Amino acid sequence: MTEKAEDLGEPVAYLVLREGVPVYAPSGDTVGTVDHVLADEHEDVFHGLLLSTPDGPRFAAGDKVAGLYENGVILTEPADHLPRPTGDLPEAHPDSNLKRAWNWLVKPH
C-alpha cells in the first residue's frame, strides 16, 4: 500500500468523490480505483461504486463501503469478495433503484 489511512484526507460525500481515487481493502492493501460513483442524486441515494481492479471491474454496494475520503475509499471487505458486474441483479432484489443502477453497469451505453 502506498498511502496510509491518515493520508486519505477528510471524509467526503459521494457527490464529490473523484473518479480515479485509490480503493483499499480493510487490510490496507490497494485493490484498485474508483471508476464510477453510482447514485440517484435527485433522490440523494448512494448505490455504490464501480471499481477498476487488476482482476476487472467490481461493484461495491453502498453497504460494502466503509469510508469515502478526499484521496481514497476504504471497503468493508476484500475486492475479490465483491461481485463482478456481468449480469442482471436477481429479479427478487427488493431495491428497484439498485437494480436499475446494476443494469446500467452491465449494458452498453
Coordinates of C-alpha atoms in Angstrom, one line a residue:
M1 CA 0.0 0.0 0.0
T2 CA 1.4 3.4 -0.9
E3 CA -0.9 5.5 1.3
K4 CA -1.7 5.2 4.9
A5 CA -5.2 5.8 6.3
E6 CA -4.0 9.2 7.7
D7 CA -3.1 10.3 4.2
L8 CA -6.6 9.8 2.9
G9 CA -7.7 13.3 3.7
E10 CA -11.0 14.4 5.0
P11 CA -14.2 12.4 4.7
V12 CA -16.3 13.4 1.7
A13 CA -19.8 12.8 0.4
Y14 CA -20.4 10.5 -2.6
L15 CA -21.4 13.7 -4.5
V16 CA -17.8 15.0 -4.5
L17 CA -15.8 11.7 -4.6
R18 CA -13.5 11.8 -7.6
E19 CA -13.1 9.0 -10.1
G20 CA -9.7 7.5 -10.1
V21 CA -9.0 7.7 -6.4
P22 CA -7.4 4.6 -4.9
V23 CA -9.6 2.0 -3.2
Y24 CA -8.3 0.0 -0.2
A25 CA -9.3 -3.3 1.4
P26 CA -9.9 -3.4 5.1
S27 CA -6.3 -4.8 5.4
G28 CA -5.0 -1.5 3.9
D29 CA -4.0 -3.1 0.6
T30 CA -4.7 -1.1 -2.6
V31 CA -7.2 -3.1 -4.6
G32 CA -8.0 -0.7 -7.4
T33 CA -9.5 2.7 -8.2
V34 CA -13.0 4.3 -8.4
D35 CA -14.3 4.1 -11.9
H36 CA -17.8 5.4 -11.3
V37 CA -20.0 6.5 -8.5
L38 CA -23.5 5.1 -8.8
A39 CA -26.1 7.3 -7.2
D40 CA -29.5 8.8 -7.7
E41 CA -28.6 12.4 -6.9
H42 CA -32.1 13.6 -7.3
E43 CA -33.3 11.2 -4.5
D44 CA -29.9 11.5 -2.6
V45 CA -29.4 7.8 -2.7
F46 CA -25.8 6.4 -2.9
H47 CA -26.0 2.9 -4.5
G48 CA -22.3 2.1 -4.6
L49 CA -19.1 2.2 -6.6
L50 CA -17.9 0.6 -9.8
L51 CA -14.3 -0.2 -9.2
S52 CA -11.4 -0.8 -11.6
T53 CA -9.3 -3.7 -10.2
P54 CA -6.4 -5.8 -11.7
D55 CA -9.0 -8.6 -12.0
G56 CA -11.5 -6.5 -13.9
P57 CA -14.5 -4.4 -12.7
R58 CA -16.1 -5.0 -9.4
F59 CA -19.2 -3.5 -7.8
A60 CA -19.1 -2.3 -4.2
A61 CA -22.6 -1.7 -3.0
G62 CA -23.0 1.2 -0.6
D63 CA -23.0 -1.1 2.4
K64 CA -19.6 -2.5 1.4
V65 CA -18.0 0.9 1.6
A66 CA -16.6 1.7 5.0
G67 CA -15.5 5.3 4.2
L68 CA -15.2 7.8 1.4
Y69 CA -12.3 10.3 1.7
E70 CA -10.7 13.0 -0.5
N71 CA -7.9 10.7 -1.5
G72 CA -9.3 7.2 -1.3
V73 CA -12.0 4.8 -0.4
I74 CA -12.0 2.0 2.2
L75 CA -14.1 -1.1 1.7
T76 CA -15.6 -3.4 4.3
E77 CA -14.2 -6.5 2.6
P78 CA -11.6 -7.5 0.1
A79 CA -12.4 -6.6 -3.6
D80 CA -12.3 -10.2 -4.7
H81 CA -15.4 -10.8 -2.5
L82 CA -17.3 -8.2 -4.4
P83 CA -19.5 -9.1 -7.4
R84 CA -18.4 -8.6 -11.0
P85 CA -21.0 -6.6 -12.9
T86 CA -21.5 -9.3 -15.6
G87 CA -25.3 -9.9 -15.4
D88 CA -28.6 -8.7 -14.1
L89 CA -29.2 -8.3 -10.4
P90 CA -31.6 -11.0 -9.4
E91 CA -35.2 -10.1 -10.0
A92 CA -36.0 -10.8 -6.4
H93 CA -33.8 -8.0 -5.2
P94 CA -36.1 -5.6 -3.3
D95 CA -34.4 -2.3 -4.3
S96 CA -35.5 -1.3 -7.8
N97 CA -33.2 1.7 -7.8
L98 CA -30.2 -0.6 -7.2
K99 CA -31.5 -2.9 -9.9
R100 CA -31.6 0.0 -12.4
A101 CA -28.0 1.0 -11.4
W102 CA -26.8 -2.6 -11.7
N103 CA -28.3 -2.9 -15.2
W104 CA -26.8 0.4 -16.2
L105 CA -23.4 -1.1 -15.4
V106 CA -23.7 -4.2 -17.5
K107 CA -25.4 -2.8 -20.6
P108 CA -23.5 -0.7 -23.2
H109 CA -24.2 3.0 -23.1

